[in-house]
Short mmCIF file of C-alpha atoms and ligand atoms in Angstrom, two decimals:
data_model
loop_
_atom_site.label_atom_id
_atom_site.label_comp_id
_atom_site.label_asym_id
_atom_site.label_seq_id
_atom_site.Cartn_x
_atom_site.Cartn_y
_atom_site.Cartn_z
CA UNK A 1 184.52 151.57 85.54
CA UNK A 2 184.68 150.15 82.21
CA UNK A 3 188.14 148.22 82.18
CA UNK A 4 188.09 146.59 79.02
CA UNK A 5 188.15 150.42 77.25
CA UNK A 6 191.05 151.30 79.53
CA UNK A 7 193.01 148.08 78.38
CA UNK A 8 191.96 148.94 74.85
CA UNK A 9 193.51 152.73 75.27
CA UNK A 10 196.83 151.15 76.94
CA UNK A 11 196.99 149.60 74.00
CA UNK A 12 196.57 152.35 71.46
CA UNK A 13 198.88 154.32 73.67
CA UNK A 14 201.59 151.60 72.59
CA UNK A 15 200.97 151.44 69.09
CA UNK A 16 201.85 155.50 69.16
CA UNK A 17 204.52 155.34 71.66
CA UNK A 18 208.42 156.08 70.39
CA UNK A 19 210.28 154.81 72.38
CA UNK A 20 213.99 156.03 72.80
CA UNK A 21 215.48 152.74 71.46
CA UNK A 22 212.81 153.65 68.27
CA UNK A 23 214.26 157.39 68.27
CA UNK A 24 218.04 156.16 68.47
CA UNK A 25 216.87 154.34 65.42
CA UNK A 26 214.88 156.95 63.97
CA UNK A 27 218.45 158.89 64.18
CA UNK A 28 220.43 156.70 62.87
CA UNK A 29 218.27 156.18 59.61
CA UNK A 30 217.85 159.41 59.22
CA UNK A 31 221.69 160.34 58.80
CA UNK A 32 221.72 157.16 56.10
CA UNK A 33 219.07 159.12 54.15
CA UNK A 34 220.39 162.51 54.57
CA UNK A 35 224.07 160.98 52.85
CA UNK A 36 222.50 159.12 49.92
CA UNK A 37 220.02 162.30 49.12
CA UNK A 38 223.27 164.33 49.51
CA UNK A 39 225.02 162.53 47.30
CA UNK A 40 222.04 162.72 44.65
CA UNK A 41 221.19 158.79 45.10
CA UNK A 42 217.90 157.50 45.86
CA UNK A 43 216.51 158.31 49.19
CA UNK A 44 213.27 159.55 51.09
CA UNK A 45 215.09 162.69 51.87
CA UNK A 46 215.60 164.41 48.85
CA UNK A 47 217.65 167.02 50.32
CA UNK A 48 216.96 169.37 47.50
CA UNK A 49 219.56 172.33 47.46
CA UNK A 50 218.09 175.70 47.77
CA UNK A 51 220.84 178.27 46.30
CA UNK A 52 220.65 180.06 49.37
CA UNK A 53 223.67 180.88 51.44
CA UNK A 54 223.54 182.15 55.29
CA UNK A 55 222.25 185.85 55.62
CA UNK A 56 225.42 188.30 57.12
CA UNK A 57 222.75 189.89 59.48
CA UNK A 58 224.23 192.79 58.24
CA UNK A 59 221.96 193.01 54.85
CA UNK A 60 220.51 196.61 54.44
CA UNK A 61 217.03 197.98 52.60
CA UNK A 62 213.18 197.88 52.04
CA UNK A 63 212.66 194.33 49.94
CA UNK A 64 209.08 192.94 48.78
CA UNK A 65 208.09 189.12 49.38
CA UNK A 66 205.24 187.52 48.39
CA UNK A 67 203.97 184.02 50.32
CA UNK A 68 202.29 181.68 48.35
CA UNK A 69 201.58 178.69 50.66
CA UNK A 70 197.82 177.15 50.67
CA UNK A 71 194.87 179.18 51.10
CA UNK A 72 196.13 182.65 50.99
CA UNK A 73 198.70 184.76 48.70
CA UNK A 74 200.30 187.35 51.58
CA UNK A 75 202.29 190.14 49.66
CA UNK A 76 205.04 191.96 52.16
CA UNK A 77 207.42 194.82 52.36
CA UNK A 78 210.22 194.07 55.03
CA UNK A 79 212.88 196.72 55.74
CA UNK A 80 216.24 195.47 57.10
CA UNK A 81 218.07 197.42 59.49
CA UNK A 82 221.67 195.33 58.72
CA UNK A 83 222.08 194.91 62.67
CA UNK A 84 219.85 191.58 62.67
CA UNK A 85 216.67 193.49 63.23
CA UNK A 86 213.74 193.17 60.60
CA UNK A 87 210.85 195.83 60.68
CA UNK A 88 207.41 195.18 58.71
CA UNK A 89 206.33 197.88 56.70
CA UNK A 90 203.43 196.58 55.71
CA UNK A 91 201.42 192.91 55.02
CA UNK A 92 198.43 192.19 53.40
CA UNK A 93 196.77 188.79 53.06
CA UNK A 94 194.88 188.23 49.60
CA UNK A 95 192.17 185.28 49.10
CA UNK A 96 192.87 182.90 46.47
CA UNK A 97 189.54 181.78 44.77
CA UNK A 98 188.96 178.64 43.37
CA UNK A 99 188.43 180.30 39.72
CA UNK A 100 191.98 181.23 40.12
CA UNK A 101 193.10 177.80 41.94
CA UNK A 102 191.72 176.14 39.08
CA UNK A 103 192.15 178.96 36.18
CA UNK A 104 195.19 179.34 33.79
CA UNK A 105 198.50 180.22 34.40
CA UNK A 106 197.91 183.67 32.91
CA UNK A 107 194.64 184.59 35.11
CA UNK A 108 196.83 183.04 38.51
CA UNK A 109 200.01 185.21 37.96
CA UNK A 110 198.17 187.81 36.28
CA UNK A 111 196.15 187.93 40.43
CA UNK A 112 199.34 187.74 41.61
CA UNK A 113 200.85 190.59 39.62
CA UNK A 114 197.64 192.52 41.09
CA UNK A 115 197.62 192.10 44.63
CA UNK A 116 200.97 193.20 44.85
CA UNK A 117 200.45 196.59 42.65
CA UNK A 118 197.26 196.73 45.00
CA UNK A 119 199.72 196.08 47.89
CA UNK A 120 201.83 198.81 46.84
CA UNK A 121 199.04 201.20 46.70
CA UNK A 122 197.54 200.48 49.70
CA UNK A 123 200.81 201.32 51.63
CA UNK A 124 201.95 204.53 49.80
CA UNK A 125 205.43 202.46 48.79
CA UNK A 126 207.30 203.22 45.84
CA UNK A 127 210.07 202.95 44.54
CA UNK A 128 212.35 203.16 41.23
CA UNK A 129 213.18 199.37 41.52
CA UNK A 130 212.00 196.46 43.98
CA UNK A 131 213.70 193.07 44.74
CA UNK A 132 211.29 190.32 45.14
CA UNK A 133 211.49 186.93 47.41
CA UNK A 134 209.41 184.72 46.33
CA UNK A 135 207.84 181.44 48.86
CA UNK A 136 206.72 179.14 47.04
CA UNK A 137 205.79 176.17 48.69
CA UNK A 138 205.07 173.59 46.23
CA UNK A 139 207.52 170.74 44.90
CA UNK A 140 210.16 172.61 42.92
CA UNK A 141 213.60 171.79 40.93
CA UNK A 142 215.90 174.70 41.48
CA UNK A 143 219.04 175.08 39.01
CA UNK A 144 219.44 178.22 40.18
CA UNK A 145 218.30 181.20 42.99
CA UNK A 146 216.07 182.52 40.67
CA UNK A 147 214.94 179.15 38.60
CA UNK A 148 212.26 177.50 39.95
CA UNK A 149 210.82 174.58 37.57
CA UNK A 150 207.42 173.23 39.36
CA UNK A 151 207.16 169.45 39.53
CA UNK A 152 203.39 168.83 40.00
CA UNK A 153 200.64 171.10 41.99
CA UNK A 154 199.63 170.20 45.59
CA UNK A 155 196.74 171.29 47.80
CA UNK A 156 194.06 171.87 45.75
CA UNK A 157 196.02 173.87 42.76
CA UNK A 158 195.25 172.71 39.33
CA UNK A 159 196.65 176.33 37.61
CA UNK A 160 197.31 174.75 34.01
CA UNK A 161 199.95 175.22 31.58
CA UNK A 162 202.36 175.58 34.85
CA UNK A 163 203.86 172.24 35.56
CA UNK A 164 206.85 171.63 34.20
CA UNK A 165 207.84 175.25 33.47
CA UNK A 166 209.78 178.26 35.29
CA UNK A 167 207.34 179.87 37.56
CA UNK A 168 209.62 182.57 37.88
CA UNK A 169 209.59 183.39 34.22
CA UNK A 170 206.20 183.24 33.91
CA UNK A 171 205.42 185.50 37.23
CA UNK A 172 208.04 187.88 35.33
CA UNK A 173 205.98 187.48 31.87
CA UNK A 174 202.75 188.61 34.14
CA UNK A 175 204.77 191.64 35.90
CA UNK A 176 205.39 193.19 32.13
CA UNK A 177 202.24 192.57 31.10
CA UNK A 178 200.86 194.47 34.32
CA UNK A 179 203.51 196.88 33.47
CA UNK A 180 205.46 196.41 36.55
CA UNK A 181 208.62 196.09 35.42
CA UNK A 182 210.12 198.03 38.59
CA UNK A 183 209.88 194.43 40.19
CA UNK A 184 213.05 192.42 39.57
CA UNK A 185 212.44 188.54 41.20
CA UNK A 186 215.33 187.77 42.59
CA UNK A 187 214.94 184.34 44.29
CA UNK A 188 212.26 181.58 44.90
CA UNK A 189 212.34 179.27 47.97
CA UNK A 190 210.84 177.35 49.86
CA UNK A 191 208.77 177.85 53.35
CA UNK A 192 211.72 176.02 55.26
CA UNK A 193 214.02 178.10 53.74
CA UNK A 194 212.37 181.04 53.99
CA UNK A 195 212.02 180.39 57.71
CA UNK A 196 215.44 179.65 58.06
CA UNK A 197 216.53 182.85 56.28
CA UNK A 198 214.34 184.68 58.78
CA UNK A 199 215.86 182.89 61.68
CA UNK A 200 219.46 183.24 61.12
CA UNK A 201 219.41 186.99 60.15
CA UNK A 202 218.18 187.76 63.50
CA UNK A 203 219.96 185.06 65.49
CA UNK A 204 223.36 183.89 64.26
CA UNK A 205 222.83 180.25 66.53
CA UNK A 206 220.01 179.88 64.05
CA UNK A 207 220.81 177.04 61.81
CA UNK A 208 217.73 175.26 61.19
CA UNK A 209 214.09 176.04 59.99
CA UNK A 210 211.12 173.99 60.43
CA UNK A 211 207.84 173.98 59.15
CA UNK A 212 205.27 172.15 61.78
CA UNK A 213 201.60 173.41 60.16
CA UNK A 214 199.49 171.43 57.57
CA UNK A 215 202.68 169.84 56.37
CA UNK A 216 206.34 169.35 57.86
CA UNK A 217 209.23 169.90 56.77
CA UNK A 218 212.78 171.69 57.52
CA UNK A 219 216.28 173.14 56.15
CA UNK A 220 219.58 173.68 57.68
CA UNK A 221 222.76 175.07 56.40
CA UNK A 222 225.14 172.43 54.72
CA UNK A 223 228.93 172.70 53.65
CA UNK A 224 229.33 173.07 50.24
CA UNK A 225 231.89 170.12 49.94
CA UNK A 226 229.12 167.88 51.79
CA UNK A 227 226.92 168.41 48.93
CA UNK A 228 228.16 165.63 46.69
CA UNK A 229 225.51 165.68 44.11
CA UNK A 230 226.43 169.88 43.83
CA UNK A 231 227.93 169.94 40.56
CA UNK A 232 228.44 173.44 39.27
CA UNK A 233 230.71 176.27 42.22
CA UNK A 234 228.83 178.12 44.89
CA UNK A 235 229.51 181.75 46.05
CA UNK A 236 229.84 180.65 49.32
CA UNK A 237 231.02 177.84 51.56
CA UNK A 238 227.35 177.38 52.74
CA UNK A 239 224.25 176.46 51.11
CA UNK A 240 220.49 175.89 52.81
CA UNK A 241 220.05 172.31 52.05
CA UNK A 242 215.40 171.54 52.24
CA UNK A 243 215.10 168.32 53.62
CA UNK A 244 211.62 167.66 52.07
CA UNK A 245 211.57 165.05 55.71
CA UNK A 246 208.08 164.71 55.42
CA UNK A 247 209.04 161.94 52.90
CA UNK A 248 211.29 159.85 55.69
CA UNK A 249 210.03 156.38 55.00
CA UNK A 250 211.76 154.24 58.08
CA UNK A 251 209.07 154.97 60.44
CA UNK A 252 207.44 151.91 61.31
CA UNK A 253 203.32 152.54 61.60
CA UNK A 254 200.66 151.76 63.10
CA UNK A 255 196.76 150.32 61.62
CA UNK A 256 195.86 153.50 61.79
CA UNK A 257 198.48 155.02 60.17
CA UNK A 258 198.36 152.90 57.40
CA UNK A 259 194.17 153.72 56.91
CA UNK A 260 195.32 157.35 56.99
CA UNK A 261 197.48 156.39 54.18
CA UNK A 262 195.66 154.07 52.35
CA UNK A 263 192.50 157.01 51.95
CA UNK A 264 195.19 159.84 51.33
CA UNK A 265 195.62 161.57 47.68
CA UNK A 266 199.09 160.06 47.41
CA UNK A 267 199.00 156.38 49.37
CA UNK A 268 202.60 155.48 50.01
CA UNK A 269 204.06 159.09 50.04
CA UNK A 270 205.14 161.85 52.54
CA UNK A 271 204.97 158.80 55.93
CA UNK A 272 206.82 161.20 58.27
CA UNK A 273 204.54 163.50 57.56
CA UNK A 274 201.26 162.01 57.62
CA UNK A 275 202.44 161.39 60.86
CA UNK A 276 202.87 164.55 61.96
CA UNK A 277 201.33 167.59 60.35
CA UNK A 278 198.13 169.03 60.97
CA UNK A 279 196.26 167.84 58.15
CA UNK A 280 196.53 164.71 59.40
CA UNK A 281 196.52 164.32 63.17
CA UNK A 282 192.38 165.08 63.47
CA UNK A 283 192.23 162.04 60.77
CA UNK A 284 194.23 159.40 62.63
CA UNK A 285 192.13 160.46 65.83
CA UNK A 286 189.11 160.43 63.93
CA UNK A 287 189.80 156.63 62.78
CA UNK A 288 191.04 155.53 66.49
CA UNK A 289 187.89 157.00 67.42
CA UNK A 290 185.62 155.15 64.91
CA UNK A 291 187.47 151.65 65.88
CA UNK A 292 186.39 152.32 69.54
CA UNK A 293 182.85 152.83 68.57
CA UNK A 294 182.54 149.21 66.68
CA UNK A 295 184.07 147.91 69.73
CA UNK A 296 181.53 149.24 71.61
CA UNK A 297 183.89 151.00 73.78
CA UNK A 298 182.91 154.58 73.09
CA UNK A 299 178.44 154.53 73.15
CA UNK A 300 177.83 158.49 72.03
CA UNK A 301 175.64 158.04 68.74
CA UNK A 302 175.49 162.44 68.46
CA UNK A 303 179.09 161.70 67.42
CA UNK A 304 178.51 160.10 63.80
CA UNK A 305 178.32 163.48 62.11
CA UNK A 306 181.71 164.91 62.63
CA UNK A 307 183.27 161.08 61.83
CA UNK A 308 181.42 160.17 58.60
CA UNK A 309 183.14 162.27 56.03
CA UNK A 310 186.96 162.34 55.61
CA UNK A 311 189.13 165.04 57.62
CA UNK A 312 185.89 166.33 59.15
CA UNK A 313 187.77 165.98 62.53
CA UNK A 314 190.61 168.60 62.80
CA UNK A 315 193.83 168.86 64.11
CA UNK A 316 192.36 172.58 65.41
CA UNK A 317 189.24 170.68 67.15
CA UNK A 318 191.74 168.20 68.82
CA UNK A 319 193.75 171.47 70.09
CA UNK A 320 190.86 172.75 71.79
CA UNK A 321 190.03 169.54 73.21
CA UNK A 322 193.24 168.88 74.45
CA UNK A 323 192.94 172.24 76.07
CA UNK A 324 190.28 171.46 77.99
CA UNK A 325 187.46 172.95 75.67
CA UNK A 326 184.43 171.09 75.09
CA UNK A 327 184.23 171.23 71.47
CA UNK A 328 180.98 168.35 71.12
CA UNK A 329 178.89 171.13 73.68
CA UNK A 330 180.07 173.95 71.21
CA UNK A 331 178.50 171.98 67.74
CA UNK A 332 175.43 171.05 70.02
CA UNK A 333 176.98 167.04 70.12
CA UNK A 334 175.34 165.11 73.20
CA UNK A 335 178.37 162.89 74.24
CA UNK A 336 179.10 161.29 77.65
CA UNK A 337 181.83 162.42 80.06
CA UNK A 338 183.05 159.55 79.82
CA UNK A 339 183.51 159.37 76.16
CA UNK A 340 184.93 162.98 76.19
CA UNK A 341 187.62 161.96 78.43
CA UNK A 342 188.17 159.21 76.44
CA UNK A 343 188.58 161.19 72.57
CA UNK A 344 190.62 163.76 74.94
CA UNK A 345 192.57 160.95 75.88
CA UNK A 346 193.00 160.19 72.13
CA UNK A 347 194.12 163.19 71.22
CA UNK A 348 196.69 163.60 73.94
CA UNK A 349 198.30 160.51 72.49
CA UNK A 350 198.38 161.73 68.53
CA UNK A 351 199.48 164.68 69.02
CA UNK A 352 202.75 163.62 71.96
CA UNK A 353 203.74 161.26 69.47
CA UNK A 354 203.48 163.88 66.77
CA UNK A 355 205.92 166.24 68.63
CA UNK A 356 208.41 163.33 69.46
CA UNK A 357 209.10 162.38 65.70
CA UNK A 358 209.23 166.38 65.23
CA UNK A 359 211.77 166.54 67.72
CA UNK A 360 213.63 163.50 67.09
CA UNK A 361 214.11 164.54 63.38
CA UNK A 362 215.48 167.91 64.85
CA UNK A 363 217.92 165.89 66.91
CA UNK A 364 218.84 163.97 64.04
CA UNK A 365 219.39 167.25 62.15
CA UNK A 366 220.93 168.67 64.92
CA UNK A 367 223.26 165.74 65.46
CA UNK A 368 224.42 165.79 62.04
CA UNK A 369 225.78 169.30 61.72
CA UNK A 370 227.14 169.35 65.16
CA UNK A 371 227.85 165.16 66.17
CA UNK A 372 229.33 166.01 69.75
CA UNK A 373 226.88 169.08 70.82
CA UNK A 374 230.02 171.27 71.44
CA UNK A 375 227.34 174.41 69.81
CA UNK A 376 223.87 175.95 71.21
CA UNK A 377 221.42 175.58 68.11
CA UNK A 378 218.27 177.53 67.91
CA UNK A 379 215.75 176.02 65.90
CA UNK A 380 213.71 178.95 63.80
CA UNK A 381 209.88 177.10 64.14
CA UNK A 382 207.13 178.18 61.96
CA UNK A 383 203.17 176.48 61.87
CA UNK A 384 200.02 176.88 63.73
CA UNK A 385 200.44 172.76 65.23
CA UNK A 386 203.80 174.13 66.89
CA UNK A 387 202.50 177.38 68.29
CA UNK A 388 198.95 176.38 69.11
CA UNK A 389 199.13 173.09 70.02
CA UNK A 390 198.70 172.70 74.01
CA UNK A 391 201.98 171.15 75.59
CA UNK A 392 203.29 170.54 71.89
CA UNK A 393 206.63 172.29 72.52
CA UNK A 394 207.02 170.70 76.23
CA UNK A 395 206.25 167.37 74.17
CA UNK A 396 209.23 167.97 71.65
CA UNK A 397 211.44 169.20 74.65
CA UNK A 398 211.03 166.56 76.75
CA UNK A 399 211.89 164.44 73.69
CA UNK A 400 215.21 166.14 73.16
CA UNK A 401 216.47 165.50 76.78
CA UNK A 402 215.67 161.24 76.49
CA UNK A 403 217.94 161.90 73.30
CA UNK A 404 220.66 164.16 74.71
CA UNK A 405 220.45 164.23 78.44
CA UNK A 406 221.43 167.66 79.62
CA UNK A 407 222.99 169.03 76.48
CA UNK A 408 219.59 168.82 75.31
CA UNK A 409 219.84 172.83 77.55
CA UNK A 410 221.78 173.72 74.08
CA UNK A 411 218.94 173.55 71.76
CA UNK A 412 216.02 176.24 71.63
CA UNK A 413 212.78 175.63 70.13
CA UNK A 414 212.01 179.20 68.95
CA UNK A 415 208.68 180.27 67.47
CA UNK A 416 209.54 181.99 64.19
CA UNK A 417 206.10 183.63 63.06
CA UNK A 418 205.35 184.45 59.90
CA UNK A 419 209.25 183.90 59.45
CA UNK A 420 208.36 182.24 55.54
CA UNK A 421 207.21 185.55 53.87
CA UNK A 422 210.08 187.55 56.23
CA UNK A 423 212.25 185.11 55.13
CA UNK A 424 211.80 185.61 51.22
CA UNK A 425 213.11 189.02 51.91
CA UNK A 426 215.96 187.99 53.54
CA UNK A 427 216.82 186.11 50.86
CA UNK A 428 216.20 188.91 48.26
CA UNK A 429 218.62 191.39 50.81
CA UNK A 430 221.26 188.58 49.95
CA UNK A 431 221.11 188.48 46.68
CA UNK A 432 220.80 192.23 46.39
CA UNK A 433 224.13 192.26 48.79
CA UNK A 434 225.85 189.97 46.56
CA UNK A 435 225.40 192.53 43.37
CA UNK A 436 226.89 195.00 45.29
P1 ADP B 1 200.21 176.63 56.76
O1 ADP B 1 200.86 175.39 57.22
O2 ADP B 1 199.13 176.36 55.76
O3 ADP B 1 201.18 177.67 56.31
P2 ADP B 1 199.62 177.17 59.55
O4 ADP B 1 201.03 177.17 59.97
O5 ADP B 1 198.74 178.20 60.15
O6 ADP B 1 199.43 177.30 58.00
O7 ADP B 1 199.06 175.74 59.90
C1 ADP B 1 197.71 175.44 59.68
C2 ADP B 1 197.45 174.06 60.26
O8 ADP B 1 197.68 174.07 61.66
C3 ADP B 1 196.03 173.63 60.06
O9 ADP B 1 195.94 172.83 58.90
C4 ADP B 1 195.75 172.80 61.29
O10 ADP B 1 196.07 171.46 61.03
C5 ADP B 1 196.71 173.30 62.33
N1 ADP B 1 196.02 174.16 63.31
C6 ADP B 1 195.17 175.19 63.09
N2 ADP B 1 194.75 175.72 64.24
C7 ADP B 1 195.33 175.03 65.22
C8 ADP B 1 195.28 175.07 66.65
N3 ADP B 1 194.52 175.95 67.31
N4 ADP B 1 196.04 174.19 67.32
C9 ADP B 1 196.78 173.29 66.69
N5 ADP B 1 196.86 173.17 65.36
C10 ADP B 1 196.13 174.03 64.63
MG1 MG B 2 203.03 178.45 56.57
#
């Protein structure tokens, strides 16, 4: 038995514990930020308001979404059956090349404009006049439901002539010159929001959304007169408020954490959620990893070809190793049992503390629109890293009852798949409703 590596991995397992003393704090922080970006002062939670108010449940018709998140462009029709019950009509996932990542902003909503005629083709639908929901999950001001100025691409996009202009206008611009003017856009959002949307139509103790995938992030319905920095009236007493929490800054980190960082596209930014989404959790193990083999405490050489370039270790290839799957066997890596159990180890550690941020923000959340816990809350949850992730959930419960004790029995964690596409819909139905 080597005991200096097991004193080493005590050690790591510190650096990533939160403790509850750290999560009280966590809390406590949290509500500071949430008031300062509510009241449109400077703060890591920008709190952006969404123009969204609470879905009835009782919202009726066939809507169109379209999901524009990272890799693919998924088009939907969604038919809602006004008693809380949402039926798929039809779905179909589009590619986004890099030619149109990369193109102009007439070729990428031109596409766009396509796949959803092509959409509408492929499943016999028609109709004299379609309302559109569209996700659109890329840093945007909103001045209104259907206003959407974007900020600055993310992921990979580098669509010119965009930034700084109304995407809705200029997917509308694309829909006439496709001759589609049947399609009326009547919202953009956000994948919290849409999530959200989706959740609370169905479930009326839905009040919160969160994304836990290759980012993080999460909305929640706000009183209007909490809203300080709201300036113009609201149609109702409730708006979806998108915490954009992957920018919390009052974490404190780790080394590793700050290497993460330090190599990122945007050093300094988004802390929460470089310390929790799955674009990142494969890269901190990766560089835990690498610091055990200068040490000498981890002796596999086969393993130098999945650590050498950046985010060549997943967050997918930790899942399956945390689920007992040997992943190094599988890419034909020779690697000692030892140091399996050892990167297993690792990954077990990342990925716990992962879920206990992720559920101490949600307590925070929680907390803040219900201080006492006199309510159940369900939490609508959307993202592969929350659904795939083995013992991620348990992780985040057992999280919630250190914070709560036995109330913690009044908050669900519920999987809401697909719910930021269903969600756009939603959001159309409510706008439609509101015409009405
Ligand atoms: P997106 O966030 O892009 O909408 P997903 O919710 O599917 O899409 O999340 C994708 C992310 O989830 C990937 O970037 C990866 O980090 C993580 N992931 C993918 N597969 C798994 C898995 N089997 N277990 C845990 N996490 C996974
Ligand atoms: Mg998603």
């Amino acid at each position: 038995m080597n005991d200096k590596y097991e004193v080493f991995l005590r050690d790591v397992k510190n650096e990533f514990s939160l403790n509850i003393h750290q999560a009280l704090e966590m809390i406590h922080y949290f509500h500071k930020e949430m008031e300062m970006g509510l009241a449109g002062e400077k703060s890591s939670l920008k709190m952006l308001p969404s123009f969204v108010c609470p879905p009835k449940g009782t919202e009726k018709g066939t809507f169109l979404a379209i999901d524009l998140g990272g890799t693919n462009l998924r088009v939907l029709a969604v038919r809602l059956l006004g008693d809380g019950i949402i039926e798929t009509v039809g779905v179909s996932r589009f590619a986004i090349s890099d030619e149109v990542m990369t193109g102009t902003g007439n070729m990428f909503f031109d596409f766009i404009s396509r796949c959803i005629e092509a959409f509408l083709k492929e499943n016999h639908i028609a109709q004299e006049r379609f309302d559109l929901g569209f996700t659109f999950s890329f840093p945007v001001i909103q001045s209104s439901i259907d206003r959407g100025v974007l900020i600055s691409w993310t992921k990979g996009f580098s669509v010119s002539g965009v930034e700084g202009r109304d995407v809705v206008g200029l997917l509308n611009d694309a829909l006439i010159r496709n001759k589609m003017e049947s399609i009326h856009i009547s919202a953009i959002l956000n994948d919290t929001v849409g999530t959200l949307a989706a959740g609370s139509y169905m479930d009326p103790l839905c009040h919160m959304g969160v994304i836990l995938g290759t980012g993080t992030n999460a909305c929640y319905s706000e009183k209007i007169k909490n809203i300080k920095k709201l300036k113009d009236p609201f149609s109702s007493d409730e708006m979806f408020i998108n915490i954009e929490w992957g920018g919390f800054d009052r974490l404190e980190r780790n080394i590793y954490d700050e290497t993460v960082d330090k190599n990122s596209q945007n050093p300094g930014e988004q802390r929460l959620e470089k310390m929790v989404s799955g674009l990142y959790l494969g890269e901190i193990a990766k560089i835990v990893v690498i610091h055990m083999i200068e040490k000498g405490y981890i002796l596999s050489m086969g393993l130098q070809s999945i650590l050498t370039e950046p985010y060549s270790f997943t967050t997918e290839q930790l899942s399956h190793l945390s689920s007992g799957s040997d992943i190094f066997k599988k890419s034909g890596i020779r690697i000692s049992d030892t140091d399996r159990e050892i990167i297993r180890e690792i990954a077990c550690i990342v990925s716990e503390r992962s879920a206990r941020i992720a559920a101490t923000a949600i307590a925070a959340v929680v907390q803040w629109i219900d201080p006492r816990l006199h309510n159940h809350h369900h939490i609508a949850i959307d993202g592969s890293l929350f659904e795939k992730y083995p013992g991620y959930k348990e992780n985040m419960q057992s999280m919630l009852e250190e914070i709560f004790g036995d109330l913690a029995k009044k908050i669900t964690l519920k999987l809401t798949h697909d719910g930021s596409g269903i969600g756009a819909a939603v959001v159309s139905a409510i706008e439609a409703h509101k015409r009405s």
